[in-house]
Coordinates of C-alpha atoms in Angstrom, one line a residue:
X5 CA -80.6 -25.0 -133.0
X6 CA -77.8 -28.0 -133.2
X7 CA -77.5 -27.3 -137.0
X8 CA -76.6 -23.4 -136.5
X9 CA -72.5 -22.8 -137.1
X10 CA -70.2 -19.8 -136.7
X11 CA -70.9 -18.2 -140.2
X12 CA -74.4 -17.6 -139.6
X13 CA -74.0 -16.6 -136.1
X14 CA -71.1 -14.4 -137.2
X15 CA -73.7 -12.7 -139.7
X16 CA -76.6 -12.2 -136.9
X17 CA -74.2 -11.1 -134.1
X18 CA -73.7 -7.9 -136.9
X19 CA -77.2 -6.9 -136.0
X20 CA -77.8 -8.6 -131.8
X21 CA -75.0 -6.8 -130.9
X22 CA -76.2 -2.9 -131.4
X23 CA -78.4 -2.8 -128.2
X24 CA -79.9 0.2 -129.5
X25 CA -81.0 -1.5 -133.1
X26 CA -82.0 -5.2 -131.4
X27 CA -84.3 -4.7 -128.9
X28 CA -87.3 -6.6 -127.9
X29 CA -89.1 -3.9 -125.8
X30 CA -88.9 -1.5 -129.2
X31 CA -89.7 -4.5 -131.5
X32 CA -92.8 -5.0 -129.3
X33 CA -94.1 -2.1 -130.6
X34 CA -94.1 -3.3 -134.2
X35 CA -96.1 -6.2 -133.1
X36 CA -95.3 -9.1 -130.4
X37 CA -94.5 -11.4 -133.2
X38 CA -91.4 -9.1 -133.5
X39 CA -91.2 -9.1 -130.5
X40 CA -91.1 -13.0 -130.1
X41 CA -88.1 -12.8 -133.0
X42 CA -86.6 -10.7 -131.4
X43 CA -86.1 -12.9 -128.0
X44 CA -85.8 -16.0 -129.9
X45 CA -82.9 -15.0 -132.2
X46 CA -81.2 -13.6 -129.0
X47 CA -81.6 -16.7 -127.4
X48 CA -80.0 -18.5 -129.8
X49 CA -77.3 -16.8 -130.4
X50 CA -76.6 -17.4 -126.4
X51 CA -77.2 -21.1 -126.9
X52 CA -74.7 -20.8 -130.0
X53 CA -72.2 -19.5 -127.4
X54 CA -73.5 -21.5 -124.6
X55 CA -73.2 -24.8 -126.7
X56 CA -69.7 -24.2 -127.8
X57 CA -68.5 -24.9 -123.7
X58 CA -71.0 -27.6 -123.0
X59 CA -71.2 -29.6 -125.6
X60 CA -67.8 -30.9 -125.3
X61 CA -68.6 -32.1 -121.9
X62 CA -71.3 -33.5 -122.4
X63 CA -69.5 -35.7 -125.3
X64 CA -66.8 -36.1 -122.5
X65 CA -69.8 -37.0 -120.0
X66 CA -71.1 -39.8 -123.0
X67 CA -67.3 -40.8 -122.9
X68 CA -66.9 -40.8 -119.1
X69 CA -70.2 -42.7 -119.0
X70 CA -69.4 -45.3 -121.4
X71 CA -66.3 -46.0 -119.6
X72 CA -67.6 -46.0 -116.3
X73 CA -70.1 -48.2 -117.7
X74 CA -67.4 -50.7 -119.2
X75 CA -64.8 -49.9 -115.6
X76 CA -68.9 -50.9 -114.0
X77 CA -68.9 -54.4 -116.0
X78 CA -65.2 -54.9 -115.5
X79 CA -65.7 -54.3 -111.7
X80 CA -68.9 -56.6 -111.2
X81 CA -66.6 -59.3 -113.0
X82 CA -63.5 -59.0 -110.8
X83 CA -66.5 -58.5 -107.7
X84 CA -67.5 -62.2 -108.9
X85 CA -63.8 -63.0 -109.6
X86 CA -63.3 -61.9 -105.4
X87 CA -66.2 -64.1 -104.6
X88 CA -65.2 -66.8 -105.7
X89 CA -61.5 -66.3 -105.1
X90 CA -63.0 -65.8 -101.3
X91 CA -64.8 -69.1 -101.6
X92 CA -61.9 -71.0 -103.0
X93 CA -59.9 -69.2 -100.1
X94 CA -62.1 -70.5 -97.0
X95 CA -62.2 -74.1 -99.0
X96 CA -58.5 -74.0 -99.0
X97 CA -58.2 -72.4 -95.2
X98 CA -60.5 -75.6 -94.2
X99 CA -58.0 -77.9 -96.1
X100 CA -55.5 -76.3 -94.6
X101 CA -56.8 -76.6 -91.4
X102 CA -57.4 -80.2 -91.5
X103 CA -53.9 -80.8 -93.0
X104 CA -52.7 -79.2 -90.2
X105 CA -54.5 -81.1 -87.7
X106 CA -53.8 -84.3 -89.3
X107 CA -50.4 -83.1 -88.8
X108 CA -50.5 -82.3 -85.1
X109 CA -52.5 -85.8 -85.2
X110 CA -49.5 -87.7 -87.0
X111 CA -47.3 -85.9 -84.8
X112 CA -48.7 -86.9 -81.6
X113 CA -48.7 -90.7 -82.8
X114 CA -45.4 -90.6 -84.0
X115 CA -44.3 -89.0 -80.2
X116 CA -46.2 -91.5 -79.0
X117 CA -45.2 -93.9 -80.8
X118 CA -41.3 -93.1 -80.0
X119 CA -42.2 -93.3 -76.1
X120 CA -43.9 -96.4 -77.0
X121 CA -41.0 -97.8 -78.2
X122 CA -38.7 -96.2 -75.7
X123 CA -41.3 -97.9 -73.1
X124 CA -41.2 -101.0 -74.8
X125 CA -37.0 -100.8 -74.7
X126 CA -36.8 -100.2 -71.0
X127 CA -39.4 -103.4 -70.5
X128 CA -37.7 -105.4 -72.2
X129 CA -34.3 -104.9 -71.0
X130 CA -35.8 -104.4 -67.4
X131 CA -37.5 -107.7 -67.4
X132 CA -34.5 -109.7 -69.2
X133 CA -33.3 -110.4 -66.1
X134 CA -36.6 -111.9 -65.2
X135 CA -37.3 -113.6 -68.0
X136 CA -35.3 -117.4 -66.9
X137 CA -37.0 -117.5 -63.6
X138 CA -40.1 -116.3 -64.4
X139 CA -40.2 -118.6 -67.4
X140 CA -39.7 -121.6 -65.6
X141 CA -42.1 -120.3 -62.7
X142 CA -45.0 -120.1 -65.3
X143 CA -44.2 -123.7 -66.0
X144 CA -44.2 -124.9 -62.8
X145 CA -47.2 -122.7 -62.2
X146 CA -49.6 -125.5 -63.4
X147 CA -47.9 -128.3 -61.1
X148 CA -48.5 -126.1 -58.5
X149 CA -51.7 -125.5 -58.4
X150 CA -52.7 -128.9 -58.6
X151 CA -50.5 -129.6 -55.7
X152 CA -51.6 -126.8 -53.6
X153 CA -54.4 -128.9 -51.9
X154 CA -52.3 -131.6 -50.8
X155 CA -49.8 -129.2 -49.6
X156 CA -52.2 -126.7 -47.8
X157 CA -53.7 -129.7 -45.8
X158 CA -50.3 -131.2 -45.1
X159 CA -49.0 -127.5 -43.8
X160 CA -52.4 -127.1 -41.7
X161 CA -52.0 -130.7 -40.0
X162 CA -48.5 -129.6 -39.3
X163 CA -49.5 -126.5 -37.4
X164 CA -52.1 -128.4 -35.8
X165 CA -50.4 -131.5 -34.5
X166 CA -46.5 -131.4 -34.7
X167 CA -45.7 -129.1 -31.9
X168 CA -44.8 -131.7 -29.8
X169 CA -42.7 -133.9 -31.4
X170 CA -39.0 -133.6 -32.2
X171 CA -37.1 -133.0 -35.7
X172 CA -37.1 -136.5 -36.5
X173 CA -40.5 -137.5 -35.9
X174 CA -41.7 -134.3 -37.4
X175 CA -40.4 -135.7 -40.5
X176 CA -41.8 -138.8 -39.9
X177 CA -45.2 -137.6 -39.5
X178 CA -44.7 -135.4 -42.5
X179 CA -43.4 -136.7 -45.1
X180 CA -44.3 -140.9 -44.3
X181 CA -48.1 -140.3 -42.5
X182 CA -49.6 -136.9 -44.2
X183 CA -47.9 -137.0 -47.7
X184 CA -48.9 -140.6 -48.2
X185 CA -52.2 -139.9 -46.8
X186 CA -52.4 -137.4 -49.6
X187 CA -51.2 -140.0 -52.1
X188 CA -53.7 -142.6 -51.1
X189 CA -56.6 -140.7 -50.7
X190 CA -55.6 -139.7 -54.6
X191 CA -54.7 -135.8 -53.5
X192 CA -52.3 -134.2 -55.3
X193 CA -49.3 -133.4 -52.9
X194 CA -45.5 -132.3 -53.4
X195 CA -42.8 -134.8 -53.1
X196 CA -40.8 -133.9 -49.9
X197 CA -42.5 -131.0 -49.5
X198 CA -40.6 -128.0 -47.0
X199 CA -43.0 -127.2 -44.6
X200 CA -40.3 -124.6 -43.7
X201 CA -40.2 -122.5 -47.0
X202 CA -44.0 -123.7 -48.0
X203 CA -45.3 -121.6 -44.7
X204 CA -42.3 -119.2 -44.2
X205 CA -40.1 -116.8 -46.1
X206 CA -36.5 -116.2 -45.5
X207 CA -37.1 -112.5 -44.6
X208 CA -39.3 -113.5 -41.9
X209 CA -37.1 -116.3 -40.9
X210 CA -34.2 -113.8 -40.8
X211 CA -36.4 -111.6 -38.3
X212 CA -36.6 -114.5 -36.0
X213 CA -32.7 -115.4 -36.2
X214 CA -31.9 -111.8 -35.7
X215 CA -34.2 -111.8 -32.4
X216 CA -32.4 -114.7 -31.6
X217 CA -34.4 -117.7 -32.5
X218 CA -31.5 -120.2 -33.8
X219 CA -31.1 -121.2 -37.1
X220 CA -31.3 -124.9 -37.3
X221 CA -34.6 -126.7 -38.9
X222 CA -36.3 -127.4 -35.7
X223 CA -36.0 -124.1 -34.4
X224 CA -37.5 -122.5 -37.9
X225 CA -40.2 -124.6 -37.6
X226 CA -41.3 -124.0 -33.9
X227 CA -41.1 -120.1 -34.7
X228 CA -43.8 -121.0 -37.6
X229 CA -45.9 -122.5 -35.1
X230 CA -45.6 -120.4 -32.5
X231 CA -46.8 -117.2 -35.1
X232 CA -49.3 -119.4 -37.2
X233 CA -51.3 -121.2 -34.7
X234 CA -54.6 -120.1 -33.7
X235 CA -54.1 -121.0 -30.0
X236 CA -52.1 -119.7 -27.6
X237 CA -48.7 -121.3 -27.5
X238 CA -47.7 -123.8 -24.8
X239 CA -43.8 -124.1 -24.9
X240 CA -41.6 -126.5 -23.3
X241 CA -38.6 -124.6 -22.6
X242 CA -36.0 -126.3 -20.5
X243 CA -32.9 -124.2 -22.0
X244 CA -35.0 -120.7 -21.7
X245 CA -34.4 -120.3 -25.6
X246 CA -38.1 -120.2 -26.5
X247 CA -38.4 -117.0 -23.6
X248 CA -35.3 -115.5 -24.8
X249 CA -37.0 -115.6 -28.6
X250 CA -40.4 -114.2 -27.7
X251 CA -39.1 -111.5 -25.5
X252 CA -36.7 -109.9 -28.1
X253 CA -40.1 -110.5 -30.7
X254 CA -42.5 -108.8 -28.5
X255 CA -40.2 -106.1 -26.9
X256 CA -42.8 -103.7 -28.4
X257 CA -46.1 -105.1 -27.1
X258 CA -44.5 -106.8 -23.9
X259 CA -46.1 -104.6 -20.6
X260 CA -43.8 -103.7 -17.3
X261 CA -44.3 -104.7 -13.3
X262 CA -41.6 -103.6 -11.6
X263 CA -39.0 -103.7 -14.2
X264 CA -40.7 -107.4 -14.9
X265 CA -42.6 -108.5 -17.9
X266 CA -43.2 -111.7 -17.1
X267 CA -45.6 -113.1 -14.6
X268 CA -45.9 -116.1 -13.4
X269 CA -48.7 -118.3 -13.3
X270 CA -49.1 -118.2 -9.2
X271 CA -49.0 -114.8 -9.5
X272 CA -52.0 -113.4 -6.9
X273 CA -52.0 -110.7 -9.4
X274 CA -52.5 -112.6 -12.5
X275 CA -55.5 -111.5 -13.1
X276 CA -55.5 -107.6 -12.9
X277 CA -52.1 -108.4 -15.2
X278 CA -54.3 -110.3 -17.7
X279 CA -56.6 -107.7 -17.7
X280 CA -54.6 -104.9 -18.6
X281 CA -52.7 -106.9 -21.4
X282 CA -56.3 -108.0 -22.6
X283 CA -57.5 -104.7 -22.8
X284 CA -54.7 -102.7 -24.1
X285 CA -53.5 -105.6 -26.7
X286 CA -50.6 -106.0 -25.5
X287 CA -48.3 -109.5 -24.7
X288 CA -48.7 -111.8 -21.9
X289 CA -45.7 -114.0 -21.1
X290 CA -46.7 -116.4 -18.5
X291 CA -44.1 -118.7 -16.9
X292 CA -43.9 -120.8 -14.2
X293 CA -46.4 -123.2 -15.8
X294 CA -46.1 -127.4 -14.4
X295 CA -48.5 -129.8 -15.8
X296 CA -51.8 -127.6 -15.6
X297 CA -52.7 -124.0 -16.2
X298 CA -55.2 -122.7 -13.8
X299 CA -58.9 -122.7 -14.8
X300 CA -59.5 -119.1 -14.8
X301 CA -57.5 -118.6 -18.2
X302 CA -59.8 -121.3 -19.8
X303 CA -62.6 -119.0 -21.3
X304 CA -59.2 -116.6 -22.8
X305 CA -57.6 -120.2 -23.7
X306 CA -60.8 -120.8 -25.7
X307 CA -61.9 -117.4 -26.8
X308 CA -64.8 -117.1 -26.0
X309 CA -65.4 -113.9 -27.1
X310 CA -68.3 -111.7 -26.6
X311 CA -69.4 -109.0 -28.7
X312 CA -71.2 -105.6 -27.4
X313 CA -72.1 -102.7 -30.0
X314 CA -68.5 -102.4 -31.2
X315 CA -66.4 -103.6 -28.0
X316 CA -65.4 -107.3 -27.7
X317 CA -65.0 -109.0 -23.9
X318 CA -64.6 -112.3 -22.1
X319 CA -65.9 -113.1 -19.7
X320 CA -63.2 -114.4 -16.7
X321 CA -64.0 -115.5 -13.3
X322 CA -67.4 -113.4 -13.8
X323 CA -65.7 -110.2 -14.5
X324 CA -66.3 -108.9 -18.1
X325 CA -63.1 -107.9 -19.4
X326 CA -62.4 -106.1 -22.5
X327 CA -60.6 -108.0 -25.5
X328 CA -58.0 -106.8 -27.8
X329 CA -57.6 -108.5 -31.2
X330 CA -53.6 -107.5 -30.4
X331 CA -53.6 -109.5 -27.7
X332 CA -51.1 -112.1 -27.3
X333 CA -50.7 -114.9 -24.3
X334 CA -47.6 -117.4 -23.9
X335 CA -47.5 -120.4 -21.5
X336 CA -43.8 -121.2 -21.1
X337 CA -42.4 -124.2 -18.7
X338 CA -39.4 -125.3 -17.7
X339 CA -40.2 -128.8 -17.4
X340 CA -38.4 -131.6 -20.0
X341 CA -40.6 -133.6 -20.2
X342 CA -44.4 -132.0 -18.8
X343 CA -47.5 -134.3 -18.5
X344 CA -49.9 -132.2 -19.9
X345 CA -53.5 -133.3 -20.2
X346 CA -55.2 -133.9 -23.7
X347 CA -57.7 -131.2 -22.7
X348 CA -55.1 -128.9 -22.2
X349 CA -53.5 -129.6 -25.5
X350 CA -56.6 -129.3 -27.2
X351 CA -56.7 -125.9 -25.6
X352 CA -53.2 -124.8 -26.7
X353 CA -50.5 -125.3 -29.5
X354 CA -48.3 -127.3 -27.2
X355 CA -44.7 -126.8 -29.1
X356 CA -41.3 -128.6 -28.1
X357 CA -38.6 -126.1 -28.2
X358 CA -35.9 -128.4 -26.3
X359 CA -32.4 -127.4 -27.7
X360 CA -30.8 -129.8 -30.0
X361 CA -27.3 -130.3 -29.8
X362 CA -26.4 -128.3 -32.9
X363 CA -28.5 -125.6 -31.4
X364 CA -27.1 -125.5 -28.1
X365 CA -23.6 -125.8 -30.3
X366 CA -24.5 -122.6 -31.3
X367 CA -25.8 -120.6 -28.6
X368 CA -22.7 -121.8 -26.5
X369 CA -20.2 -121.0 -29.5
X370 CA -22.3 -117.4 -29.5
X371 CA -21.5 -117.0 -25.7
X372 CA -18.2 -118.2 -26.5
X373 CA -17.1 -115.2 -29.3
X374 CA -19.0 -112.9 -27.1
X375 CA -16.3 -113.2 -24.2
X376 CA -13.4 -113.7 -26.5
X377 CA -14.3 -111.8 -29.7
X378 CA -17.1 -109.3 -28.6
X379 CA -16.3 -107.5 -31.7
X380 CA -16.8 -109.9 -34.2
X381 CA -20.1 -111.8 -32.9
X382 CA -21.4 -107.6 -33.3
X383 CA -20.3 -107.6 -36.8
X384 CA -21.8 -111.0 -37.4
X385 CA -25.0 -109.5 -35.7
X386 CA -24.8 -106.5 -37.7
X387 CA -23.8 -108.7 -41.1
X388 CA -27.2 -111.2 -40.5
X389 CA -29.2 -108.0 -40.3
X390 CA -28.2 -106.5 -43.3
X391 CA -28.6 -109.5 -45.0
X392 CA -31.9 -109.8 -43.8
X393 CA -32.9 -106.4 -44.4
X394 CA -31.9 -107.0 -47.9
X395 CA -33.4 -109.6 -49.0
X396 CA -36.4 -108.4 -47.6
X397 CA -35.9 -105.3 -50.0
X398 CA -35.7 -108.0 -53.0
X399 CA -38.9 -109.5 -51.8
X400 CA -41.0 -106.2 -51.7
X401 CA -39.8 -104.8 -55.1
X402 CA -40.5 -108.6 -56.7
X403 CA -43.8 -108.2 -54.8
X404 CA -44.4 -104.9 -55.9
X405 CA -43.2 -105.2 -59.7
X406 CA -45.4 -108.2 -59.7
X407 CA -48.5 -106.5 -58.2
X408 CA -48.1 -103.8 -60.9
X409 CA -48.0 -105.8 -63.5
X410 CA -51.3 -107.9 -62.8
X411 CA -52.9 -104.9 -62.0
X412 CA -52.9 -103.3 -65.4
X413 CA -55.8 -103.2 -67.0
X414 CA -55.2 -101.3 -70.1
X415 CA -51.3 -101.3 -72.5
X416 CA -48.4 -102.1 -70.6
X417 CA -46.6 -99.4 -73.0
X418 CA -48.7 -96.8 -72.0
X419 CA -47.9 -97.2 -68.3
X420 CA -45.5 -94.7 -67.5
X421 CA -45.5 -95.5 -63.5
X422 CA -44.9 -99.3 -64.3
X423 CA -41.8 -98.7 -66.4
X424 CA -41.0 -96.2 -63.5
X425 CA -41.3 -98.6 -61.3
X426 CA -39.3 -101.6 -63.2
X427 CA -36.2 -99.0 -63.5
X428 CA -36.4 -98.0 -60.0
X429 CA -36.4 -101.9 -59.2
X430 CA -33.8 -103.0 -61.4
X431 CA -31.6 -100.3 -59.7
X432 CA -32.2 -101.2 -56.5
X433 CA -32.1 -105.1 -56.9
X434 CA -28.6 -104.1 -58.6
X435 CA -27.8 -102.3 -55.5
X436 CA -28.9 -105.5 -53.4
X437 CA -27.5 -107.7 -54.9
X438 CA -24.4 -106.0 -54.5
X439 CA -25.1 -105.6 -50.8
X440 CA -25.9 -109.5 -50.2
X441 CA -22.4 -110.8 -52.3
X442 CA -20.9 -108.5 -50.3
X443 CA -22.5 -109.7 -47.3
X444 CA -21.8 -113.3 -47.8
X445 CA -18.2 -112.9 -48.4
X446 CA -18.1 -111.1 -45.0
X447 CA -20.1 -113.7 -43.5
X448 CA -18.0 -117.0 -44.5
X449 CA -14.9 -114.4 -43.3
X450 CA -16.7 -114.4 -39.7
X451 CA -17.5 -118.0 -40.2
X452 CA -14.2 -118.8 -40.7
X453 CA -13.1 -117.0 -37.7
X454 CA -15.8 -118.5 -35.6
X455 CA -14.6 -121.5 -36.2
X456 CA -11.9 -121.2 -34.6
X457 CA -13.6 -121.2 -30.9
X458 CA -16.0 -124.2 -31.7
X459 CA -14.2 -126.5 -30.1
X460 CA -14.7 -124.6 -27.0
X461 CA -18.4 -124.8 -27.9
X462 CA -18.4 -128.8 -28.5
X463 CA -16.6 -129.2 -25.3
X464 CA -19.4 -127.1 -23.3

């Protein structure tokens, strides 16, 4: 059937054609062989024509097939081309993301490393100004702390038995009895030590000139051993300078009879007034004391403290009163020269405050200005308490820098609130510094002008 061509179906369409001539039905009557012909020739001749439309598709199907084959083989190659540009892309997308954060890494240590050095910058210049004095601080440091024994015991046996001498033997005591003590008994002790500045800072000193404690050496010294003692003070006080001091120190704590805040030791009310300022923690000023102190105030004198659950009493003339660790008790007398027993010093922190002359020079020359210049002793008030209030500013940021710095644990550099803190200081220590030159210059102006009505003041 695939070898028949046009000519010899031209020939047999002569004959297939006549429908009336070609029949199967009539060649069935010959025989069904004819029959059979018949059909098959017929069919042929279809397929003939049949074959003529289809067999050029199907060559363009072999075609179509063999290319879709190759397009198959060409697309399974660029399908394993795609994988493994896909793989290489998410190897790449890791690098990339690990270059990247290697990047954001590098550039977090380089920032840091920038406010590092910023950091480092502002230490550096904020502690230049430190650097001298603190140098020489750390070498002295050593020194120091060898000497501290010596110079603890010396300032304790100061506290505890000087208070009744005067300047002179004060110094004595000091610096010829307890400092070659020291020496002798192979302690190491400083050279002329300053009890004053060993036990004492200025700020606090300047408190106690501005409440009106005078400024000469002895005075300094009775105001540390009023406020360091562990007893009660005993004051000899012929001039009333000690009771003018501890008034204008305890103005806060000090309680009110009457418009009085003082009671005197023959008081019949001494001790209802002993135990409200017991109880309440507030400050007893008693005057009006001779040679003794009446027997009652022994078991306060001594503390002898009792302690119930969370409450604390003594027990006076048996009647439990309540104790507060505020308390405070002065025994003032007006006596020169008091004969006071030993027990009753070993009781109290007897303390000599008899004026000097220099001392009373200056309380008179005070009174002086005040009648004459009343404006310029306020200034010089005003001045001292500036001053004061100044240098106490140095001496908290010092502290505080200081107290910064040997707290850190970790980098210095990495300390934000310390380099915070060292600006902040360095600009306010600027600012005091300021203040106090400018202080001073007004100060030796007042002096000057002071001056002036000391004559007066020697002559009184």
């Amino acid at each position: 059937k695939d070898f028949m061509n046009d000519e010899s179906i031209e020939f047999l369409s002569v004959y297939v054609d006549r429908k009336d001539f070609f029949d199967p039905s009539k060649a069935k009557k010959a025989s069904i062989a004819a029959e059979g012909l018949c059909t098959y020739v017929g069919a042929m001749k279809a397929y003939h024509g049949a074959s003529k439309i289809v067999k050029p598709k199907l060559v363009a199907v072999e075609v179509a097939e063999e290319r879709q084959k190759a397009a198959n083989e060409q697309l399974k190659a660029a399908e394993n081309d795609l994988d493994m540009c896909r793989k290489k892309m998410v190897d790449l997308q890791k690098t990339f993301d690990q270059n990247m954060r290697d990047k954001r890494a590098t550039e977090t240590r380089a920032s840091n490393l920038q406010k590092q050095m910023q950091q480092a910058s502002a230490l550096i210049e904020g502690l230049a100004g430190e650097r001298t004095r603190w140098t020489e601080d750390a070498a002295s440091f050593n020194e120091q702390k060898k000497q501290l024994v010596g110079d603890c015991a010396i300032g304790c046996a100061f506290v505890s038995y000087c208070g009744p001498f005067n300047q002179q033997f004060r110094d004595y005591i000091v610096h010829k009895k307890f400092s070659a003590d020291c020496e002798a008994r192979m302690v190491p002790v400083t050279r002329n030590l300053d009890v004053i500045s060993f036990l004492a800072d200025i700020a606090t000193i300047g408190d106690w000139n501005i409440d009106g404690l005078p400024t000469d050496p002895l005075s300094s010294q009775n105001g540390i051993l009023v406020t360091s003692s562990t007893r009660y003070p005993l004051l000899i006080d012929p001039q009333g300078q000690a009771l003018s001091w501890i008034k204008s120190k305890e103005r806060s704590s000090l309680p009110v009879w009457n418009g009085q805040n003082l009671v005197d030791l023959s008081d019949p009310k001494l001790k209802d007034k002993l135990e409200f300022c017991m109880g309440d923690g507030k400050t007893l000023i008693i005057v009006g004391v001779e040679d003794e102190i009446d027997p009652m105030l022994n078991p306060v004198m001594e503390k002898e403290i009792v302690k119930k659950g969370s409450r604390l009493y003594i027990n006076v003339s048996d009647r439990l009163m309540d104790y507060h660790p505020d308390f405070k008790m002065f025994f003032i007398t007006r006596l020169p020269n008091p004969s006071f027993s030993p027990e009753l010093q070993a009781k109290t922190t007897l303390i000599d405050f008899t004026v000097t002359q220099k001392g009373l020079e200056e309380q008179l020359l005070g009174k002086v200005i005040s009648k004459e210049q009343k404006a310029l002793e306020e200034q010089l008030t005003q001045v001292l308490e500036d001053v004061n209030s100044n240098t106490k500013s140095l001496l908290l940021l010092d502290a505080s820098l200081l107290e910064r710095l040997t707290s850190n644990s970790g980098n210095l550099l990495e300390d934000t609130q310390l380099v915070a803190v060292l600006a902040n200081t360095k600009a306010k220590a600027s600012e005091v510094n300021a203040k106090l030159i400018a202080a001073d210059e007004t100060r030796t102006n007042i002096a000057e002008k002071r001056e002036q009505f000391r004559p007066a003041a020697t002559r009184g």
